[in-house]
Amino acid sequence: MSNQQCSDLPSSDTIAEGLRPNLRQYFLSLFFAVLAAHMFSPLLTYVSPNVLSLPKSQVLSVLGLQENWGMFVEKPYIRDLGLKLIIISSDGKSRYRDPILPGFRAGPANLREMLFFLYRIRKLALGNRKAFSSYLQSVCASIEKNEGEKPAEVILQMFIYRVETLLPKSHPDRPRDMPKAKRRLFRESCR
Amino acid sequence: MKKYLQALVNFWFLPVDSRCYSLVRVCYAVAAIVNLSVLFPHRSSFFGSSGMVVQKHFSLATPSILFLTQEASEITMLFALVCMAMLSLLIGFHSRVALAICCLWHVSVHVALGPMSSGFDSVLRIYGFILLISPMPGGIKESIRGRERPVVPAYGIRLMQLQLCAIYWCTVLPKWLNETWRSGEYLWYFLNSSFSSVPHAFTVEYALLLKYGTWGTLVFESTIPLILLCGKTRRLGLFLGFLFHAGIALLSSLYLFSVAMIPAYASFFCCSDFTKRRFLPGGDS
């Protein structure tokens, strides 16, 4: 490996002759070898996902050492999100707010905020109907804190702009009659 | 058997210049500070009681120092404390303690943000852990004292180099298996998605270039570990890696990933890169 290129250090042959490894070095070497094998373990799951499914270790999870580098494999399909909150007060009147808490700022304006909503959309796609529930409860609490009155209901209005709408009309991947944006509404009663 | 064990020990314990570790440490601290400063404006959105994420209480199953408080002022203080630890790591002052705080921070952010933490968070977390178990040569104190240049075992550098190989190979294999990547269309989709920072007109004008760019990415990610590991092409690999990640930083909102990869590439610098005579005019290189 590249560090062996250093001319001002002893070569590996010299070390092999002069070095007498102790027991600690043997154990550490084995530990490092296991660690290195763990780094490459996702390769096995890609090669044969049905046969080899590595267990998710809680310890690795807590240490943050899970190796998952499979992001950006599937093509991203969301071009942009148009988000607005509709606040329904107890007397039935409605008003609009921007979605980013605290302060109801417009957004998503950066990667982290975008990931927040993309993650919930993915949960929704996987069948979790309550994907936006905790966020909308935070909206309820924020409205109550700022305005002194708990709203009856909050609705997240989401326009999903898809990448495919930018494809040329002749492209086979472009579905016919695709709307410019898909509108979704997520309702939550304030508890 | 003993012969193989001896070879394994030689592989991990080959002596290297301690400045290799110092360079990675400095690069890691810079990357961590950049990541922290980008997260700082969003601290109340993601960590406070008035934010968008409902934080759980501290438990041993999901330990995070960010679950200890919900107060905005205390979270700001926590950020300030971690920033001081990162600065301390940068200058090499009590590096091991500072690095332990950084690691605790990155794991805490990972737990608190959950799936919203991205690949660049993972890179910083894993490299932090490897640095933590690596030899930690003295920093500022040693520099002030004189020209000491201790030789230390290479296992930390080796692990960091292997980790970079694992990142590229584990990401490129499923890409080779994916139809959108193989057909060369992926970059078009990516640069029109929410991750892009270029206008749609760019992707129309350079459609063919994007196709070659997609295939080029596959070739780059497949071969860059080998180019870096080979002594003769190592510097070319460092240059290509710089170009690739500069491209990511310019064309997408994933510039933090490029920043997080700096310590990974820094682990491929070797002692000859630090030798002055190689760069000075009239040197004997």
Tab-separated table of C-alpha atoms in Angstrom:
chain	number	residue	atom	x	y	z
A	1	MET	CA	0.000	0.000	0.000
A	2	SER	CA	1.042	3.571	-0.506
A	3	ASN	CA	2.735	4.146	2.827
A	4	GLN	CA	5.343	1.567	1.946
A	5	GLN	CA	6.675	4.029	-0.618
A	6	CYS	CA	8.355	6.122	2.068
A	7	SER	CA	12.057	6.053	1.412
A	8	ASP	CA	13.108	7.387	4.814
A	9	LEU	CA	11.504	4.555	6.765
A	10	PRO	CA	12.553	0.924	7.052
A	11	SER	CA	11.205	-1.343	4.302
A	12	SER	CA	8.708	-4.086	5.100
A	13	ASP	CA	11.409	-6.733	4.557
A	14	THR	CA	13.609	-5.144	7.209
A	15	ILE	CA	10.660	-5.067	9.560
A	16	ALA	CA	9.804	-8.679	8.885
A	17	GLU	CA	13.336	-9.627	9.864
A	18	GLY	CA	13.639	-7.359	12.884
A	19	LEU	CA	10.119	-7.350	14.308
A	20	ARG	CA	9.087	-9.983	16.814
A	21	PRO	CA	5.359	-9.546	17.286
A	22	ASN	CA	4.032	-10.000	20.769
A	23	LEU	CA	0.705	-11.515	21.734
A	24	ARG	CA	-0.938	-8.087	21.934
A	25	GLN	CA	0.020	-7.339	18.356
A	26	TYR	CA	-1.375	-10.683	17.189
A	27	PHE	CA	-4.720	-9.979	18.850
A	28	LEU	CA	-4.822	-6.419	17.592
A	29	SER	CA	-3.995	-7.583	14.066
A	30	LEU	CA	-6.885	-10.019	14.150
A	31	PHE	CA	-9.199	-7.299	15.491
A	32	PHE	CA	-8.178	-4.940	12.672
A	33	ALA	CA	-8.688	-7.713	10.140
A	34	VAL	CA	-12.233	-8.277	11.443
A	35	LEU	CA	-12.873	-4.524	11.331
A	36	ALA	CA	-11.627	-4.374	7.737
A	37	ALA	CA	-13.804	-7.362	6.790
A	38	HIS	CA	-16.803	-5.591	8.344
A	39	MET	CA	-16.126	-2.567	6.118
A	40	PHE	CA	-16.533	-4.683	3.005
A	41	SER	CA	-19.469	-6.733	4.319
A	42	PRO	CA	-22.130	-4.800	2.311
A	43	LEU	CA	-20.539	-6.225	-0.849
A	44	LEU	CA	-21.707	-9.685	0.206
A	45	THR	CA	-25.298	-8.541	0.688
A	46	TYR	CA	-25.326	-6.995	-2.798
A	47	VAL	CA	-23.867	-10.077	-4.412
A	48	SER	CA	-26.350	-12.434	-2.802
A	49	PRO	CA	-29.070	-10.591	-0.860
A	50	ASN	CA	-31.228	-13.670	-0.260
A	51	VAL	CA	-28.508	-15.943	1.031
A	52	LEU	CA	-26.471	-13.489	3.036
A	53	SER	CA	-28.312	-11.013	5.188
A	54	LEU	CA	-26.055	-9.652	7.867
A	55	PRO	CA	-27.663	-9.067	11.274
A	56	LYS	CA	-28.053	-5.488	12.382
A	57	SER	CA	-26.074	-5.186	15.545
A	58	GLN	CA	-27.336	-2.754	18.172
A	59	VAL	CA	-23.737	-2.132	19.270
A	60	LEU	CA	-22.659	-1.173	15.759
A	61	SER	CA	-25.749	0.971	15.461
A	62	VAL	CA	-25.005	2.822	18.673
A	63	LEU	CA	-21.356	3.289	17.697
A	64	GLY	CA	-22.516	4.487	14.300
A	65	LEU	CA	-20.372	1.921	12.508
A	66	GLN	CA	-22.991	0.428	10.185
A	67	GLU	CA	-21.666	0.369	6.665
A	68	ASN	CA	-24.390	1.452	4.273
A	69	TRP	CA	-23.190	3.090	1.092
A	70	GLY	CA	-26.121	2.158	-1.134
A	71	MET	CA	-27.535	5.672	-1.376
A	72	PHE	CA	-27.927	7.264	-4.811
A	73	VAL	CA	-28.342	3.937	-6.531
A	74	GLU	CA	-32.040	4.326	-7.411
A	75	LYS	CA	-32.793	7.360	-9.553
A	76	PRO	CA	-34.234	10.260	-7.563
A	77	TYR	CA	-37.747	11.132	-8.752
A	78	ILE	CA	-38.604	14.265	-6.760
A	79	ARG	CA	-37.593	17.527	-8.405
A	80	ASP	CA	-39.052	19.855	-5.838
A	81	LEU	CA	-41.574	20.099	-3.041
A	82	GLY	CA	-44.148	22.845	-2.600
A	83	LEU	CA	-45.215	22.864	1.044
A	84	LYS	CA	-47.815	24.887	2.885
A	85	LEU	CA	-49.557	24.427	6.217
A	86	ILE	CA	-53.277	25.109	6.515
A	87	ILE	CA	-54.257	25.893	10.085
A	88	ILE	CA	-57.930	25.341	10.928
A	89	SER	CA	-58.931	27.136	14.130
A	90	SER	CA	-61.730	25.952	16.426
A	91	ASP	CA	-64.220	28.398	14.845
A	92	GLY	CA	-63.559	26.836	11.431
A	93	LYS	CA	-61.472	29.666	9.951
A	94	SER	CA	-58.373	28.681	8.018
A	95	ARG	CA	-55.045	30.410	7.442
A	96	TYR	CA	-51.770	29.493	5.731
A	97	ARG	CA	-48.299	29.118	7.232
A	98	ASP	CA	-44.902	28.088	5.866
A	99	PRO	CA	-43.654	24.634	6.941
A	100	ILE	CA	-40.254	25.032	8.643
A	101	LEU	CA	-40.283	25.175	12.429
A	102	PRO	CA	-39.558	27.102	14.558
A	103	GLY	CA	-40.865	30.370	13.172
A	104	PHE	CA	-42.827	28.927	10.230
A	105	ARG	CA	-40.167	29.761	7.645
A	106	ALA	CA	-40.487	28.954	3.952
A	107	GLY	CA	-38.783	25.790	2.825
A	108	PRO	CA	-37.337	23.254	2.411
A	109	ALA	CA	-34.437	25.576	1.725
A	110	ASN	CA	-31.448	23.270	2.262
A	111	LEU	CA	-30.368	19.653	2.212
A	112	ARG	CA	-31.233	18.805	5.846
A	113	GLU	CA	-34.754	20.228	5.567
A	114	MET	CA	-35.268	18.461	2.249
A	115	LEU	CA	-34.078	15.155	3.778
A	116	PHE	CA	-36.580	15.657	6.615
A	117	PHE	CA	-39.510	15.663	4.181
A	118	LEU	CA	-38.057	13.125	1.735
A	119	TYR	CA	-37.640	10.632	4.574
A	120	ARG	CA	-41.296	11.044	5.550
A	121	ILE	CA	-42.428	10.686	1.955
A	122	ARG	CA	-40.457	7.444	1.756
A	123	LYS	CA	-42.124	6.205	4.961
A	124	LEU	CA	-45.452	7.091	3.414
A	125	ALA	CA	-44.601	5.165	0.273
A	126	LEU	CA	-43.779	2.157	2.473
A	127	GLY	CA	-47.291	2.267	3.891
A	128	ASN	CA	-46.844	4.334	7.048
A	129	ARG	CA	-49.901	6.610	7.004
A	130	LYS	CA	-48.736	8.411	10.152
A	131	ALA	CA	-45.470	9.558	8.537
A	132	PHE	CA	-46.276	13.244	9.053
A	133	SER	CA	-48.172	12.836	12.310
A	134	SER	CA	-45.409	13.780	14.767
A	135	TYR	CA	-44.391	16.765	12.621
A	136	LEU	CA	-47.992	18.022	12.491
A	137	GLN	CA	-48.306	17.606	16.273
A	138	SER	CA	-45.203	19.824	16.588
A	139	VAL	CA	-46.986	22.347	14.358
A	140	CYS	CA	-50.027	22.251	16.689
A	141	ALA	CA	-47.790	22.844	19.732
A	142	SER	CA	-45.974	25.681	17.972
A	143	ILE	CA	-49.213	27.441	17.016
A	144	GLU	CA	-50.489	27.106	20.575
A	145	LYS	CA	-47.227	28.472	21.975
A	146	ASN	CA	-47.073	31.431	19.579
A	147	GLU	CA	-50.731	32.381	19.323
A	148	GLY	CA	-52.088	31.185	22.639
A	149	GLU	CA	-54.826	29.050	21.120
A	150	LYS	CA	-54.684	25.437	20.050
A	151	PRO	CA	-56.013	24.938	16.505
A	152	ALA	CA	-58.616	22.276	15.819
A	153	GLU	CA	-56.769	20.773	12.904
A	154	VAL	CA	-53.636	21.291	10.831
A	155	ILE	CA	-53.229	20.193	7.220
A	156	LEU	CA	-49.988	19.845	5.327
A	157	GLN	CA	-50.520	20.588	1.660
A	158	MET	CA	-47.762	19.088	-0.449
A	159	PHE	CA	-47.151	19.529	-4.163
A	160	ILE	CA	-44.696	16.922	-5.436
A	161	TYR	CA	-42.949	17.968	-8.644
A	162	ARG	CA	-41.556	14.886	-10.358
A	163	VAL	CA	-38.371	14.703	-12.402
A	164	GLU	CA	-40.134	12.724	-15.152
A	165	THR	CA	-42.191	15.797	-16.081
A	166	LEU	CA	-38.968	17.263	-17.484
A	167	LEU	CA	-38.381	14.327	-19.820
A	168	PRO	CA	-39.020	14.921	-23.527
A	169	LYS	CA	-42.533	13.859	-24.576
A	170	SER	CA	-41.098	11.155	-26.815
A	171	HIS	CA	-39.193	9.508	-23.942
A	172	PRO	CA	-40.570	6.041	-23.031
A	173	ASP	CA	-40.198	6.685	-19.270
A	174	ARG	CA	-42.520	9.675	-19.365
A	175	PRO	CA	-46.053	8.635	-18.439
A	176	ARG	CA	-48.796	10.105	-20.573
A	177	ASP	CA	-51.011	12.821	-19.073
A	178	MET	CA	-48.618	13.350	-16.200
A	179	PRO	CA	-49.672	16.426	-14.196
A	180	LYS	CA	-47.092	19.132	-13.519
A	181	ALA	CA	-47.315	18.390	-9.799
A	182	LYS	CA	-49.096	15.862	-7.634
A	183	ARG	CA	-51.068	17.327	-4.725
A	184	ARG	CA	-51.226	15.494	-1.401
A	185	LEU	CA	-52.954	16.531	1.837
A	186	PHE	CA	-52.082	15.244	5.299
A	187	ARG	CA	-54.526	16.038	8.094
A	188	GLU	CA	-53.951	15.901	11.827
A	189	SER	CA	-56.271	16.851	14.655
A	190	CYS	CA	-54.538	18.774	17.425
A	191	ARG	CA	-54.647	16.827	20.682
B	1	MET	CA	0.167	-20.383	10.149
B	2	LYS	CA	2.715	-18.373	12.098
B	3	LYS	CA	4.085	-17.049	8.832
B	4	TYR	CA	0.662	-15.665	7.877
B	5	LEU	CA	0.135	-14.163	11.298
B	6	GLN	CA	3.558	-12.542	11.029
B	7	ALA	CA	2.584	-11.099	7.644
B	8	LEU	CA	-0.667	-9.800	9.124
B	9	VAL	CA	1.187	-8.129	11.991
B	10	ASN	CA	3.652	-6.615	9.530
B	11	PHE	CA	0.762	-5.278	7.447
B	12	TRP	CA	-0.869	-3.486	10.375
B	13	PHE	CA	2.217	-2.521	12.346
B	14	LEU	CA	4.490	-1.237	9.593
B	15	PRO	CA	6.051	1.961	10.954
B	16	VAL	CA	4.947	5.208	9.326
B	17	ASP	CA	5.755	8.845	9.795
B	18	SER	CA	3.585	10.266	12.573
B	19	ARG	CA	2.814	13.279	10.393
B	20	CYS	CA	0.537	11.028	8.292
B	21	TYR	CA	-1.766	10.817	11.314
B	22	SER	CA	-1.394	14.502	12.110
B	23	LEU	CA	-2.517	15.419	8.595
B	24	VAL	CA	-5.597	13.182	8.825
B	25	ARG	CA	-6.366	14.601	12.267
B	26	VAL	CA	-6.221	18.190	10.977
B	27	CYS	CA	-8.329	17.345	7.901
B	28	TYR	CA	-10.861	15.515	10.071
B	29	ALA	CA	-11.142	18.494	12.420
B	30	VAL	CA	-11.675	20.871	9.479
B	31	ALA	CA	-14.374	18.629	7.991
B	32	ALA	CA	-16.077	18.265	11.383
B	33	ILE	CA	-16.039	22.043	11.947
B	34	VAL	CA	-17.557	22.677	8.504
B	35	ASN	CA	-20.264	20.076	9.173
B	36	LEU	CA	-21.002	21.587	12.594
B	37	SER	CA	-21.187	25.133	11.237
B	38	VAL	CA	-23.658	24.033	8.533
B	39	LEU	CA	-25.805	22.255	11.132
B	40	PHE	CA	-25.661	25.162	13.604
B	41	PRO	CA	-28.335	27.400	11.976
B	42	HIS	CA	-30.765	24.440	12.001
B	43	ARG	CA	-30.207	23.435	15.620
B	44	SER	CA	-33.629	24.663	16.771
B	45	SER	CA	-35.384	22.993	13.821
B	46	PHE	CA	-33.991	19.541	14.532
B	47	PHE	CA	-33.017	19.430	18.210
B	48	GLY	CA	-35.100	21.922	20.213
B	49	SER	CA	-38.489	21.388	21.812
B	50	SER	CA	-40.024	23.884	19.354
B	51	GLY	CA	-38.517	22.179	16.305
B	52	MET	CA	-39.837	19.783	13.695
B	53	VAL	CA	-38.447	16.594	15.212
B	54	VAL	CA	-39.939	15.165	18.383
B	55	GLN	CA	-36.879	14.105	20.361
B	56	LYS	CA	-37.013	11.063	22.571
B	57	HIS	CA	-35.760	10.988	26.129
B	58	PHE	CA	-32.284	9.671	26.821
B	59	SER	CA	-32.118	5.896	27.077
B	60	LEU	CA	-29.272	3.409	26.915
B	61	ALA	CA	-30.732	1.851	23.765
B	62	THR	CA	-30.558	5.165	21.910
B	63	PRO	CA	-27.959	7.259	23.709
B	64	SER	CA	-27.567	10.799	22.464
B	65	ILE	CA	-26.307	13.811	24.379
B	66	LEU	CA	-28.837	15.808	22.357
B	67	PHE	CA	-31.646	14.047	24.246
B	68	LEU	CA	-30.392	15.448	27.547
B	69	THR	CA	-31.884	18.866	26.934
B	70	GLN	CA	-34.656	20.503	24.914
B	71	GLU	CA	-33.752	24.100	25.773
B	72	ALA	CA	-32.508	26.196	22.856
B	73	SER	CA	-29.860	27.980	24.956
B	74	GLU	CA	-28.452	24.697	26.281
B	75	ILE	CA	-28.315	23.207	22.784
B	76	THR	CA	-26.409	26.295	21.634
B	77	MET	CA	-23.973	25.804	24.518
B	78	LEU	CA	-23.551	22.172	23.494
B	79	PHE	CA	-22.676	23.272	19.963
B	80	ALA	CA	-20.154	25.773	21.387
B	81	LEU	CA	-18.564	23.069	23.555
B	82	VAL	CA	-18.263	20.664	20.623
B	83	CYS	CA	-16.839	23.446	18.451
B	84	MET	CA	-14.138	24.054	21.084
B	85	ALA	CA	-13.323	20.327	21.108
B	86	MET	CA	-13.008	20.371	17.312
B	87	LEU	CA	-10.726	23.418	17.423
B	88	SER	CA	-8.669	21.675	20.091
B	89	LEU	CA	-8.400	18.640	17.798
B	90	LEU	CA	-7.367	20.899	14.935
B	91	ILE	CA	-4.382	22.315	16.803
B	92	GLY	CA	-3.564	18.993	18.476
B	93	PHE	CA	-4.236	20.099	22.049
B	94	HIS	CA	-5.402	17.110	24.123
B	95	SER	CA	-6.298	15.457	20.831
B	96	ARG	CA	-7.553	12.158	22.246
B	97	VAL	CA	-10.059	13.799	24.611
B	98	ALA	CA	-11.140	16.246	21.911
B	99	LEU	CA	-11.608	13.398	19.434
B	100	ALA	CA	-13.636	11.389	21.961
B	101	ILE	CA	-15.979	14.392	22.331
B	102	CYS	CA	-16.216	14.707	18.525
B	103	CYS	CA	-17.072	11.006	18.189
B	104	LEU	CA	-19.702	11.248	20.923
B	105	TRP	CA	-21.149	14.247	19.095
B	106	HIS	CA	-21.316	12.526	15.714
B	107	VAL	CA	-22.976	9.438	17.183
B	108	SER	CA	-25.434	11.685	19.072
B	109	VAL	CA	-26.325	13.628	15.914
B	110	HIS	CA	-26.767	10.322	14.068
B	111	VAL	CA	-29.149	9.028	16.735
B	112	ALA	CA	-31.059	12.322	17.072
B	113	LEU	CA	-31.442	12.932	13.342
B	114	GLY	CA	-32.048	9.283	12.495
B	115	PRO	CA	-32.520	8.715	8.762
B	116	MET	CA	-32.073	12.436	8.156
B	117	SER	CA	-28.382	12.038	8.833
B	118	SER	CA	-26.725	11.432	5.519
B	119	GLY	CA	-23.662	9.720	4.043
B	120	PHE	CA	-21.352	12.554	5.044
B	121	ASP	CA	-22.380	12.080	8.685
B	122	SER	CA	-21.532	8.370	8.368
B	123	VAL	CA	-18.103	9.147	6.894
B	124	LEU	CA	-17.257	11.516	9.754
B	125	ARG	CA	-18.554	9.052	12.343
B	126	ILE	CA	-16.561	6.123	11.030
B	127	TYR	CA	-13.338	8.063	10.421
B	128	GLY	CA	-13.670	9.544	13.907
B	129	PHE	CA	-13.834	6.047	15.372
B	130	ILE	CA	-10.801	4.866	13.381
B	131	LEU	CA	-8.822	7.964	14.405
B	132	LEU	CA	-9.807	7.345	18.008
B	133	ILE	CA	-8.201	3.889	17.997
B	134	SER	CA	-5.205	5.094	15.962
B	135	PRO	CA	-1.888	6.309	17.326
B	136	MET	CA	-2.263	9.964	18.219
B	137	PRO	CA	1.085	11.712	17.867
B	138	GLY	CA	1.485	14.960	19.806
B	139	GLY	CA	0.263	18.075	18.088
B	140	ILE	CA	1.015	21.632	19.017
B	141	LYS	CA	3.119	20.770	22.071
B	142	GLU	CA	5.419	18.573	20.036
B	143	SER	CA	5.741	21.179	17.301
B	144	ILE	CA	6.781	23.801	19.843
B	145	ARG	CA	9.320	21.514	21.510
B	146	GLY	CA	11.298	20.732	18.400
B	147	ARG	CA	11.641	18.485	15.406
B	148	GLU	CA	10.630	15.218	16.939
B	149	ARG	CA	9.149	12.918	14.359
B	150	PRO	CA	8.235	9.654	15.994
B	151	VAL	CA	7.526	6.573	13.919
B	152	VAL	CA	4.184	4.973	14.735
B	153	PRO	CA	2.332	1.807	13.577
B	154	ALA	CA	0.386	2.099	10.333
B	155	TYR	CA	-2.804	0.283	11.394
B	156	GLY	CA	-4.904	3.464	11.651
B	157	ILE	CA	-3.790	4.697	8.237
B	158	ARG	CA	-4.362	1.226	6.783
B	159	LEU	CA	-7.911	1.084	8.192
B	160	MET	CA	-8.671	4.552	6.824
B	161	GLN	CA	-7.363	3.609	3.385
B	162	LEU	CA	-9.381	0.384	3.379
B	163	GLN	CA	-12.459	2.296	4.502
B	164	LEU	CA	-12.189	4.556	1.457
B	165	CYS	CA	-11.952	1.469	-0.770
B	166	ALA	CA	-15.011	-0.009	0.973
B	167	ILE	CA	-17.015	3.197	0.496
B	168	TYR	CA	-16.360	3.310	-3.248
B	169	TRP	CA	-16.715	-0.395	-3.975
B	170	CYS	CA	-19.831	-0.828	-1.815
B	171	THR	CA	-21.478	2.108	-3.554
B	172	VAL	CA	-20.444	1.186	-7.096
B	173	LEU	CA	-21.452	-2.485	-7.122
B	174	PRO	CA	-25.232	-1.878	-6.810
B	175	LYS	CA	-24.852	0.938	-9.335
B	176	TRP	CA	-23.416	-1.488	-11.895
B	177	LEU	CA	-26.482	-3.674	-11.261
B	178	ASN	CA	-28.895	-0.762	-11.773
B	179	GLU	CA	-30.391	-0.153	-15.216
B	180	THR	CA	-30.494	3.671	-14.951
B	181	TRP	CA	-26.766	3.766	-14.217
B	182	ARG	CA	-25.866	1.310	-16.950
B	183	SER	CA	-27.909	3.180	-19.563
B	184	GLY	CA	-26.096	6.411	-18.646
B	185	GLU	CA	-29.276	8.256	-17.626
B	186	TYR	CA	-28.632	8.578	-13.914
B	187	LEU	CA	-26.807	11.917	-13.930
B	188	TRP	CA	-29.660	13.488	-15.887
B	189	TYR	CA	-32.127	12.385	-13.192
B	190	PHE	CA	-29.806	13.441	-10.372
B	191	LEU	CA	-29.139	16.890	-11.802
B	192	ASN	CA	-32.860	17.506	-12.213
B	193	SER	CA	-33.725	16.282	-8.728
B	194	SER	CA	-33.999	18.086	-5.410
B	195	PHE	CA	-30.277	17.358	-4.805
B	196	SER	CA	-29.132	19.403	-7.769
B	197	SER	CA	-27.780	22.929	-7.790
B	198	VAL	CA	-27.797	23.422	-11.563
B	199	PRO	CA	-30.713	24.657	-13.704
B	200	HIS	CA	-32.667	22.322	-15.977
B	201	ALA	CA	-31.330	24.128	-19.072
B	202	PHE	CA	-27.852	22.830	-18.241
B	203	THR	CA	-29.021	19.217	-18.413
B	204	VAL	CA	-30.728	19.812	-21.759
B	205	GLU	CA	-27.677	21.460	-23.269
B	206	TYR	CA	-25.196	18.860	-22.028
B	207	ALA	CA	-27.331	15.678	-22.242
B	208	LEU	CA	-24.625	13.664	-24.006
B	209	LEU	CA	-21.962	14.861	-21.596
B	210	LEU	CA	-24.138	13.689	-18.693
B	211	LYS	CA	-24.316	10.226	-20.217
B	212	TYR	CA	-20.528	10.018	-20.349
B	213	GLY	CA	-20.472	11.548	-16.863
B	214	THR	CA	-22.636	8.690	-15.523
B	215	TRP	CA	-20.379	6.041	-17.042
B	216	GLY	CA	-17.317	8.021	-15.957
B	217	THR	CA	-18.612	7.986	-12.367
B	218	LEU	CA	-18.962	4.196	-12.513
B	219	VAL	CA	-15.430	3.816	-13.856
B	220	PHE	CA	-14.032	6.316	-11.349
B	221	GLU	CA	-15.667	4.693	-8.314
B	222	SER	CA	-14.574	1.242	-9.452
B	223	THR	CA	-10.942	2.124	-10.084
B	224	ILE	CA	-10.017	4.978	-7.749
B	225	PRO	CA	-9.204	2.694	-4.780
B	226	LEU	CA	-6.710	0.777	-6.954
B	227	ILE	CA	-5.203	3.985	-8.332
B	228	LEU	CA	-4.746	5.306	-4.795
B	229	LEU	CA	-3.342	2.059	-3.426
B	230	CYS	CA	-0.724	1.780	-6.144
B	231	GLY	CA	2.306	3.817	-5.156
B	232	LYS	CA	3.099	4.983	-8.682
B	233	THR	CA	-0.392	6.330	-9.431
B	234	ARG	CA	-1.222	7.544	-5.924
B	235	ARG	CA	-0.760	11.236	-6.679
B	236	LEU	CA	-2.842	10.907	-9.851
B	237	GLY	CA	-5.539	9.286	-7.685
B	238	LEU	CA	-5.445	12.178	-5.229
B	239	PHE	CA	-5.827	14.614	-8.131
B	240	LEU	CA	-8.705	12.643	-9.726
B	241	GLY	CA	-10.410	12.350	-6.342
B	242	PHE	CA	-10.147	16.105	-5.889
B	243	LEU	CA	-11.715	16.712	-9.326
B	244	PHE	CA	-14.522	14.201	-8.707
B	245	HIS	CA	-15.494	15.628	-5.324
B	246	ALA	CA	-15.114	19.216	-6.515
B	247	GLY	CA	-17.615	18.276	-9.234
B	248	ILE	CA	-20.057	16.883	-6.659
B	249	ALA	CA	-19.669	20.016	-4.536
B	250	LEU	CA	-20.281	22.342	-7.494
B	251	LEU	CA	-23.182	20.510	-9.124
B	252	SER	CA	-25.192	19.351	-6.116
B	253	SER	CA	-26.225	20.211	-2.594
B	254	LEU	CA	-24.011	17.366	-1.330
B	255	TYR	CA	-20.901	19.520	-0.865
B	256	LEU	CA	-20.664	18.279	2.720
B	257	PHE	CA	-19.944	14.794	1.390
B	258	SER	CA	-16.961	16.184	-0.517
B	259	VAL	CA	-15.747	17.913	2.652
B	260	ALA	CA	-16.208	14.729	4.719
B	261	MET	CA	-14.072	12.762	2.243
B	262	ILE	CA	-11.036	15.050	2.788
B	263	PRO	CA	-9.668	13.021	5.751
B	264	ALA	CA	-10.230	9.819	3.763
B	265	TYR	CA	-8.028	11.095	0.939
B	266	ALA	CA	-5.556	12.597	3.423
B	267	SER	CA	-4.801	9.069	4.653
B	268	PHE	CA	-3.167	8.396	1.269
B	269	PHE	CA	-0.521	11.055	1.735
B	270	CYS	CA	2.712	9.391	2.765
B	271	CYS	CA	5.880	10.611	4.422
B	272	SER	CA	7.587	11.510	1.141
B	273	ASP	CA	4.847	14.106	0.607
B	274	PHE	CA	5.981	15.918	3.731
B	275	THR	CA	9.650	16.039	2.775
B	276	LYS	CA	10.561	19.603	1.946
B	277	ARG	CA	13.264	18.789	-0.576
B	278	ARG	CA	10.702	17.294	-2.923
B	279	PHE	CA	9.017	20.624	-3.417
B	280	LEU	CA	11.772	23.179	-2.914
B	281	PRO	CA	13.800	24.390	-5.912
B	282	GLY	CA	17.238	22.866	-6.000
B	283	GLY	CA	16.026	19.813	-4.084
B	284	ASP	CA	17.458	16.385	-4.774
B	285	SER	CA	14.221	14.646	-5.734
